Short mmCIF file of N, CA and C in Angstrom, two decimals:
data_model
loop_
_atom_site.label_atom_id
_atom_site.label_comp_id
_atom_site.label_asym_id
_atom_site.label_seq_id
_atom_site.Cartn_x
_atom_site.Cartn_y
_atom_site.Cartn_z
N UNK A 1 41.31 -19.80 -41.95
CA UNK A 1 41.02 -20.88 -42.87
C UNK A 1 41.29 -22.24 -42.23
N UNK A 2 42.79 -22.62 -41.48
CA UNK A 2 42.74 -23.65 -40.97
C UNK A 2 41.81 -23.76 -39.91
N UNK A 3 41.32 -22.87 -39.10
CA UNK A 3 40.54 -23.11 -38.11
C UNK A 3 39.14 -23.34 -38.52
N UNK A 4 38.48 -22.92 -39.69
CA UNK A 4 37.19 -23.30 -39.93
C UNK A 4 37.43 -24.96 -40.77
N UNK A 5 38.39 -25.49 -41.39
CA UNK A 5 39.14 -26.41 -41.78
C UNK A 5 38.83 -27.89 -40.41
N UNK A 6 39.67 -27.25 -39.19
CA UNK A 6 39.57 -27.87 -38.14
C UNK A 6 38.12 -27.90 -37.22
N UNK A 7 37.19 -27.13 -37.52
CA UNK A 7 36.16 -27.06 -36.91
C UNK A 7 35.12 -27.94 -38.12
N UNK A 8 35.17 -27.64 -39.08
CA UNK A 8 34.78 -28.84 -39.61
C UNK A 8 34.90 -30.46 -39.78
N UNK A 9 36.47 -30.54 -40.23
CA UNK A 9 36.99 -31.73 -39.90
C UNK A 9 36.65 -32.71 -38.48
N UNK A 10 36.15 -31.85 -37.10
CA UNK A 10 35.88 -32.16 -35.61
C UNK A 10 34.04 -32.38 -35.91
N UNK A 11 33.46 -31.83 -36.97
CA UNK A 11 32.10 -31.90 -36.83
C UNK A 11 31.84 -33.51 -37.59
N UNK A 12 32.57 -33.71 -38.52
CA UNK A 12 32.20 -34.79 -39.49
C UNK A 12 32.82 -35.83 -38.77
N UNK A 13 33.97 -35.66 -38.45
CA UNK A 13 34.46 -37.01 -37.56
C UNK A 13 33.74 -37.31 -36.27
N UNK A 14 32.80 -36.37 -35.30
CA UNK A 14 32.10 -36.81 -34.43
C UNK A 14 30.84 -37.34 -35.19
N UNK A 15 30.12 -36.93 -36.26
CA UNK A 15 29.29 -37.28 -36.53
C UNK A 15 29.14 -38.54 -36.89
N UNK A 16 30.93 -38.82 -37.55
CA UNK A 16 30.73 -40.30 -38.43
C UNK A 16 30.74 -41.17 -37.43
N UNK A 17 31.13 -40.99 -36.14
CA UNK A 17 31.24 -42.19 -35.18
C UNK A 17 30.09 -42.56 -34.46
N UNK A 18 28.70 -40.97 -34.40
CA UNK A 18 27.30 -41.34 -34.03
C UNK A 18 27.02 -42.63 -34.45
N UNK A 19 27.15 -42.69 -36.19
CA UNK A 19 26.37 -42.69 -36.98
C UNK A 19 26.75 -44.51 -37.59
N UNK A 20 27.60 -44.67 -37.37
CA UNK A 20 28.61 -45.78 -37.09
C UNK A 20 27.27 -47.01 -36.32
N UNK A 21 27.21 -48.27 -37.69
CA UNK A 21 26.38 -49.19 -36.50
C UNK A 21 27.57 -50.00 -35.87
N UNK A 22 26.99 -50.40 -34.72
CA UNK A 22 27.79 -51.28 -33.83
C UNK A 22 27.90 -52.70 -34.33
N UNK A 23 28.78 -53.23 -34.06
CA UNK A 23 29.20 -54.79 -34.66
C UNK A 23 28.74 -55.30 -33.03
N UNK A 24 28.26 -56.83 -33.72
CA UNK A 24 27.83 -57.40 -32.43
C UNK A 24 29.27 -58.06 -31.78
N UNK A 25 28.97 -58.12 -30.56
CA UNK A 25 29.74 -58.60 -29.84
C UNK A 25 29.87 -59.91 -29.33
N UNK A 26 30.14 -60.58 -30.25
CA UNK A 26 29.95 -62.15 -29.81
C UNK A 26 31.76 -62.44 -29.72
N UNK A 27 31.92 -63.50 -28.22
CA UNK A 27 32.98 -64.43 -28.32
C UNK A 27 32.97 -65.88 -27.92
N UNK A 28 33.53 -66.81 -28.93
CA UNK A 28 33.94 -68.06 -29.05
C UNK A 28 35.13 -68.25 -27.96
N UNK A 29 35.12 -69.50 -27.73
CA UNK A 29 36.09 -70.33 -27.17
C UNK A 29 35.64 -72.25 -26.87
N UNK A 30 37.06 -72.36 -26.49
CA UNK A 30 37.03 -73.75 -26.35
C UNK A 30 37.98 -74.06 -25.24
N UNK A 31 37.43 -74.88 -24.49
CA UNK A 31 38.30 -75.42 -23.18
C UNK A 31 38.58 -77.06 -23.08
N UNK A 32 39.51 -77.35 -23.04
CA UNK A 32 40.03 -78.53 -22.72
C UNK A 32 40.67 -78.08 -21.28
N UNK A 33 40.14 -79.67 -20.56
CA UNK A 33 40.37 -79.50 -19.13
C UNK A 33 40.68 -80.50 -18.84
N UNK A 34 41.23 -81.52 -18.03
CA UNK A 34 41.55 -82.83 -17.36
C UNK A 34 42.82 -83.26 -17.68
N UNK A 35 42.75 -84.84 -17.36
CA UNK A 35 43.79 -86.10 -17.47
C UNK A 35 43.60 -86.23 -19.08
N UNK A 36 44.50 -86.92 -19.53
CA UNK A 36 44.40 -87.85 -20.84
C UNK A 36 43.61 -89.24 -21.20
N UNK A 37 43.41 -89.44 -20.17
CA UNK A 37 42.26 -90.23 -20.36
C UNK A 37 40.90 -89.65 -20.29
N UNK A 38 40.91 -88.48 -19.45
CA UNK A 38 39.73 -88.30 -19.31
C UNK A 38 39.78 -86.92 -19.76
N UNK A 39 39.31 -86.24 -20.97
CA UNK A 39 39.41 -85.15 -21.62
C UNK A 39 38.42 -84.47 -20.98
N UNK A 40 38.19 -83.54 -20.75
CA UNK A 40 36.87 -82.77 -20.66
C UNK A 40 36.69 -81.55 -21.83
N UNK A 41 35.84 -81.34 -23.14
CA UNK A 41 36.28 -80.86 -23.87
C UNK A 41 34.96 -79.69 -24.35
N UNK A 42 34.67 -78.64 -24.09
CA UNK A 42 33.31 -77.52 -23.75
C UNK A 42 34.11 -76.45 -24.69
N UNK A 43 32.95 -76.21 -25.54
CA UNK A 43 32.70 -75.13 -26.21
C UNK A 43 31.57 -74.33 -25.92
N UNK A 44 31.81 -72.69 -25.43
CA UNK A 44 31.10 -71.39 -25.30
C UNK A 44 31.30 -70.32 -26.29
N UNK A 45 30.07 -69.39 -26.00
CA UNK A 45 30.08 -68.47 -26.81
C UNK A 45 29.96 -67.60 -25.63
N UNK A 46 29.48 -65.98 -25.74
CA UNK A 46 29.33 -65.27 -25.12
C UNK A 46 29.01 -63.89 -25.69
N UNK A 47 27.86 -63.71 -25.96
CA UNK A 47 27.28 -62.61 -26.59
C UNK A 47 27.19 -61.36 -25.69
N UNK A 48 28.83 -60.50 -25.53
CA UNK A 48 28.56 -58.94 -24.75
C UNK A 48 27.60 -58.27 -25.02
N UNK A 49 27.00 -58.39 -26.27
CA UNK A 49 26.49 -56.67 -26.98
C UNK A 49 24.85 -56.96 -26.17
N UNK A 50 24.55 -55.99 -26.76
CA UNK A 50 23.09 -55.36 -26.08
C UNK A 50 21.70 -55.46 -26.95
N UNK A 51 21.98 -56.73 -27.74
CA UNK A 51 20.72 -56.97 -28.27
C UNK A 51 20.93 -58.62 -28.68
N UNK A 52 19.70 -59.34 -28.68
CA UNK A 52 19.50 -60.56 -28.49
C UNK A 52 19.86 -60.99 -29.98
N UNK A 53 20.63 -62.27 -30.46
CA UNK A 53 20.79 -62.53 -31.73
C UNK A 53 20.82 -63.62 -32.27
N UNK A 54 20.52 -64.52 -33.44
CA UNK A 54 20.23 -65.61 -33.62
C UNK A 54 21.68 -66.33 -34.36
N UNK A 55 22.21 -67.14 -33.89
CA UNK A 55 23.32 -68.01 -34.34
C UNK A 55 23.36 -68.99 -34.33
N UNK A 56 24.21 -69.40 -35.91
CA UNK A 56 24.71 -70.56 -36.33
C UNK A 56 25.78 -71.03 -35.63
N UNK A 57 26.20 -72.37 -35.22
CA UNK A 57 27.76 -72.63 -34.94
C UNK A 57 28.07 -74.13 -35.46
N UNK A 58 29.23 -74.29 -35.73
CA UNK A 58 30.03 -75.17 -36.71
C UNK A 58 31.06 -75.76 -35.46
N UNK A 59 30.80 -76.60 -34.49
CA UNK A 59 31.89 -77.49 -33.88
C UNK A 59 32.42 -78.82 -34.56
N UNK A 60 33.86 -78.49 -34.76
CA UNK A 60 34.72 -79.76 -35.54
C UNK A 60 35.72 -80.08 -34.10
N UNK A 61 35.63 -81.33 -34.36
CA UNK A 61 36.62 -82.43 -33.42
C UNK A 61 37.15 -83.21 -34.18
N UNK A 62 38.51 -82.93 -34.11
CA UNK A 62 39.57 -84.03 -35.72
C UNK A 62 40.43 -84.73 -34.43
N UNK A 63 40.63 -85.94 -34.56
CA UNK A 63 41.54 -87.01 -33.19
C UNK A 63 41.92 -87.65 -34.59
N UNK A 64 43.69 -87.55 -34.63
CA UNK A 64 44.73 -88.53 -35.30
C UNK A 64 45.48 -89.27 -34.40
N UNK A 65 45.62 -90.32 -34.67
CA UNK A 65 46.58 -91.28 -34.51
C UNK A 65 47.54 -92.32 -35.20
N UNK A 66 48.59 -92.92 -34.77
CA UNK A 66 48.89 -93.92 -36.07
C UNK A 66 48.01 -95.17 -36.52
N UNK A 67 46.69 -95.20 -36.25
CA UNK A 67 46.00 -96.37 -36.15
C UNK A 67 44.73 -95.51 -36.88
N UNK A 68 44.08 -94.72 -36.45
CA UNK A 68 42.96 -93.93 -37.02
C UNK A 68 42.94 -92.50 -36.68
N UNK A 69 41.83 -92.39 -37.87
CA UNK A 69 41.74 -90.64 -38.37
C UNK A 69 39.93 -90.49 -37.75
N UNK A 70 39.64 -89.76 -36.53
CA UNK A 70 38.04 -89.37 -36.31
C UNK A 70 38.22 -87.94 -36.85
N UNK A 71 36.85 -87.76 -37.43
CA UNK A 71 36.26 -86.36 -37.56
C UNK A 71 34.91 -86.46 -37.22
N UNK A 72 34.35 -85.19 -36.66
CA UNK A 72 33.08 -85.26 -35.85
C UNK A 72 32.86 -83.66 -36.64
N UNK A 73 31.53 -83.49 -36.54
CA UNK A 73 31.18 -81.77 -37.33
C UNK A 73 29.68 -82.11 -36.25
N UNK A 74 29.34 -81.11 -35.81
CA UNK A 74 28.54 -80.67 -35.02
C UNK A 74 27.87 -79.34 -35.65
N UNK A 75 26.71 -79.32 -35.83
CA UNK A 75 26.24 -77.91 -36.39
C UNK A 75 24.56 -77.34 -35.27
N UNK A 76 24.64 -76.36 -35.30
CA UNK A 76 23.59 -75.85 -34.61
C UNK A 76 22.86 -74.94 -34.74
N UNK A 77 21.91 -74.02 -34.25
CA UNK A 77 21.16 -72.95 -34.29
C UNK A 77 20.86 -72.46 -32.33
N UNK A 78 21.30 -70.97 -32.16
CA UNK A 78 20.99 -70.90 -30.64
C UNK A 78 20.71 -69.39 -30.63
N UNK A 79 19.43 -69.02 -29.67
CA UNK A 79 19.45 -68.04 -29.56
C UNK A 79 20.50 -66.92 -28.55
N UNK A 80 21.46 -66.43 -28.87
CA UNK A 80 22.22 -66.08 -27.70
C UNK A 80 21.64 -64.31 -26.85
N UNK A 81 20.87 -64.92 -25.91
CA UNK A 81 20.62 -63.55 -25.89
C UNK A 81 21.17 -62.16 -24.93
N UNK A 82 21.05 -60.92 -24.79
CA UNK A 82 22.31 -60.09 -24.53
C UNK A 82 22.82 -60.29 -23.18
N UNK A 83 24.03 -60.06 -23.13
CA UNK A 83 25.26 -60.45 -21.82
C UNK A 83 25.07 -61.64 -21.62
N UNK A 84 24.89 -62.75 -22.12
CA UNK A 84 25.06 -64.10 -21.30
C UNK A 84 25.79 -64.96 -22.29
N UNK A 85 26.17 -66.41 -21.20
CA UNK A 85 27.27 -66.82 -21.68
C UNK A 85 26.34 -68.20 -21.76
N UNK A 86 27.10 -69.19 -23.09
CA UNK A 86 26.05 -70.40 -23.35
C UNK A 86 26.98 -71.49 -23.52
N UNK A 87 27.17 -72.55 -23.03
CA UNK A 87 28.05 -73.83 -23.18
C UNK A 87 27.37 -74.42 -24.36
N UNK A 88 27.76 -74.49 -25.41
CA UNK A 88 27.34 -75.19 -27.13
C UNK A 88 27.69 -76.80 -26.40
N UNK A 89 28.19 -77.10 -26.36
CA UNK A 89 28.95 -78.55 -26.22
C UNK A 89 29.38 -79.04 -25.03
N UNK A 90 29.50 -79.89 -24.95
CA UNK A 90 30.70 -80.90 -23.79
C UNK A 90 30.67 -82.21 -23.94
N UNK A 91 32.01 -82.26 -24.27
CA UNK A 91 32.00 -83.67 -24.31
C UNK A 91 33.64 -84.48 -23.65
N UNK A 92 33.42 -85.86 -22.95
CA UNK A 92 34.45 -86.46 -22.59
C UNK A 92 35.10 -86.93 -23.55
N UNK A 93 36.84 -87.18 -23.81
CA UNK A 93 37.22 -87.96 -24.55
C UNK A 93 38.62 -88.34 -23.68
N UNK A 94 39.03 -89.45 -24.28
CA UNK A 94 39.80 -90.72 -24.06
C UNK A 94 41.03 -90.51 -25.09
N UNK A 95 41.93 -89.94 -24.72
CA UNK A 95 43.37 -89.25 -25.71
C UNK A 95 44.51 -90.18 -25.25
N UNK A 96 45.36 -90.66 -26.14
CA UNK A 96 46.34 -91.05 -25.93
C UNK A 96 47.28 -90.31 -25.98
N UNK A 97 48.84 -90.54 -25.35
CA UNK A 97 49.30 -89.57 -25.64
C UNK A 97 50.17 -89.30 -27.32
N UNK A 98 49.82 -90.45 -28.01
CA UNK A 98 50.94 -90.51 -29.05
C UNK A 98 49.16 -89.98 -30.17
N UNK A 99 48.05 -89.48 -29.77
CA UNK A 99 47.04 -88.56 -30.83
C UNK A 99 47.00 -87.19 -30.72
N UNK A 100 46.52 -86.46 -31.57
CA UNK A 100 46.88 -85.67 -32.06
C UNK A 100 45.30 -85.34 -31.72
N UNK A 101 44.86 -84.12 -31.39
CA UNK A 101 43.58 -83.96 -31.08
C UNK A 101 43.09 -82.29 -31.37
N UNK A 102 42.31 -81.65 -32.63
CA UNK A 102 42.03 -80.43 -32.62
C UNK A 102 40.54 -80.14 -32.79
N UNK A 103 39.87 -79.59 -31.84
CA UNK A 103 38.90 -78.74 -31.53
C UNK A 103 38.68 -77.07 -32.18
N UNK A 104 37.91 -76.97 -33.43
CA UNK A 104 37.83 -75.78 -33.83
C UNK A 104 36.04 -75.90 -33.61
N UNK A 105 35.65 -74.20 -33.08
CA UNK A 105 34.29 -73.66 -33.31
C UNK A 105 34.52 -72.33 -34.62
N UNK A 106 33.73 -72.62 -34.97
CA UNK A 106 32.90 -71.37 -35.96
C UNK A 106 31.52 -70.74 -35.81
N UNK A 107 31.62 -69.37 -34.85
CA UNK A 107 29.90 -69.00 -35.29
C UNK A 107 29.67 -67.79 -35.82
N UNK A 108 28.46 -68.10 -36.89
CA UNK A 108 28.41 -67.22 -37.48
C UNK A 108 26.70 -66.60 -37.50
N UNK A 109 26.96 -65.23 -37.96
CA UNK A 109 25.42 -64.50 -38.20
C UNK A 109 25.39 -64.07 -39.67
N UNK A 110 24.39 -64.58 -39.92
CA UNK A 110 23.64 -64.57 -41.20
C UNK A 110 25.19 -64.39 -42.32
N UNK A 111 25.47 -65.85 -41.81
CA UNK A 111 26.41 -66.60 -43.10
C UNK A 111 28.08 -65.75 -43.22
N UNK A 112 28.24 -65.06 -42.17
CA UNK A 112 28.97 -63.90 -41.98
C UNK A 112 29.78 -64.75 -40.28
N UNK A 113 31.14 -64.71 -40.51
CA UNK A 113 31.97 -65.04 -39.13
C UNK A 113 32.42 -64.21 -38.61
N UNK A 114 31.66 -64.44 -37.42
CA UNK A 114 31.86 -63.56 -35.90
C UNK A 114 32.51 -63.73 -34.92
N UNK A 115 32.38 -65.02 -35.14
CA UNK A 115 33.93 -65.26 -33.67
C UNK A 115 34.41 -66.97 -34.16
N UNK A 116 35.68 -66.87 -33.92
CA UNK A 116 36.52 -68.21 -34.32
C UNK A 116 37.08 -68.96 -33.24
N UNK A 117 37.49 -69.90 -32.94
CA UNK A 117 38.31 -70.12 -31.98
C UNK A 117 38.93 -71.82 -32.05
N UNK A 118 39.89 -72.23 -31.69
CA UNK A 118 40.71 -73.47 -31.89
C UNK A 118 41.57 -73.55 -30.89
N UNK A 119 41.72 -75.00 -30.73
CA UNK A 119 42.52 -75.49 -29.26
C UNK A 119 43.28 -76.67 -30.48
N UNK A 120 44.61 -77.08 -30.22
CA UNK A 120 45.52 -78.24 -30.57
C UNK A 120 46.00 -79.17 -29.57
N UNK A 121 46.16 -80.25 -29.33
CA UNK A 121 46.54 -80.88 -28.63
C UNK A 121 47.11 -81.57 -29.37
N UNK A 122 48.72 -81.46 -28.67
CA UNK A 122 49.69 -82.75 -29.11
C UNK A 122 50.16 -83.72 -28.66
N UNK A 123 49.81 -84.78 -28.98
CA UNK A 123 50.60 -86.03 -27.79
C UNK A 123 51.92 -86.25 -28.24
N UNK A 124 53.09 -86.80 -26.99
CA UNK A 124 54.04 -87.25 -27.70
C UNK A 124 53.96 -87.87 -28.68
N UNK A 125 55.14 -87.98 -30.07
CA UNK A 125 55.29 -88.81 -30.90
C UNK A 125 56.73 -89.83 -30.84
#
């Protein structure tokens, strides 16, 4: 009994993992690179999976200081297609050290989030 038990249990669990669709494989990031004066600030994606896919992405750039508040929203449409990697953005910026500087991406497929990613930068206060 346990063995026809276990020979079943081994048939349905291989089957359910055939049968299983694959989640795409998309990854976000964000790089900050340089001096403080001279920010260098690039957002990528990078679509592993094995079929070509159409995406939204949502780049926010928030810079505080004791003097002023920037917000920037960047929105897009890109085709990412399979194994390759795509630079969304780049941009220079000019940081002091007493601002406060955060870089978030969001992309998503069909209104659904697939990959997240956020960088903080703190200047002394």
């Amino acid at each position: 009994m346990i063995c026809k038990f276990l020979i079943l249990f081994h048939f349905l669990s291989v089957f359910g993992l055939n049968s299983a669709p694959k989640e795409h494989q998309i990854k976000a990031w964000v790089e900050i690179e340089g001096e403080l004066d001279a920010l260098s600030v690039k957002a990528k994606i990078e679509n592993t999976g094995e079929k070509n896919v159409f995406l939204n992405y949502e780049l926010e750039t928030f810079s505080r200081s004791r003097i002023k508040k920037q917000k920037t929203l960047e929105k897009g449409k890109i085709l990412a297609l399979k194994r390759s990697v795509y630079a969304l953005s780049e941009s220079r910026l000019n940081v002091r050290t007493t601002e406060e500087l955060c870089v978030k991406i969001k992309v998503l497929l069909d209104d659904q989030i697939v990959a997240l990613d956020s960088v903080i930068f703190q200047g002394v206060k």
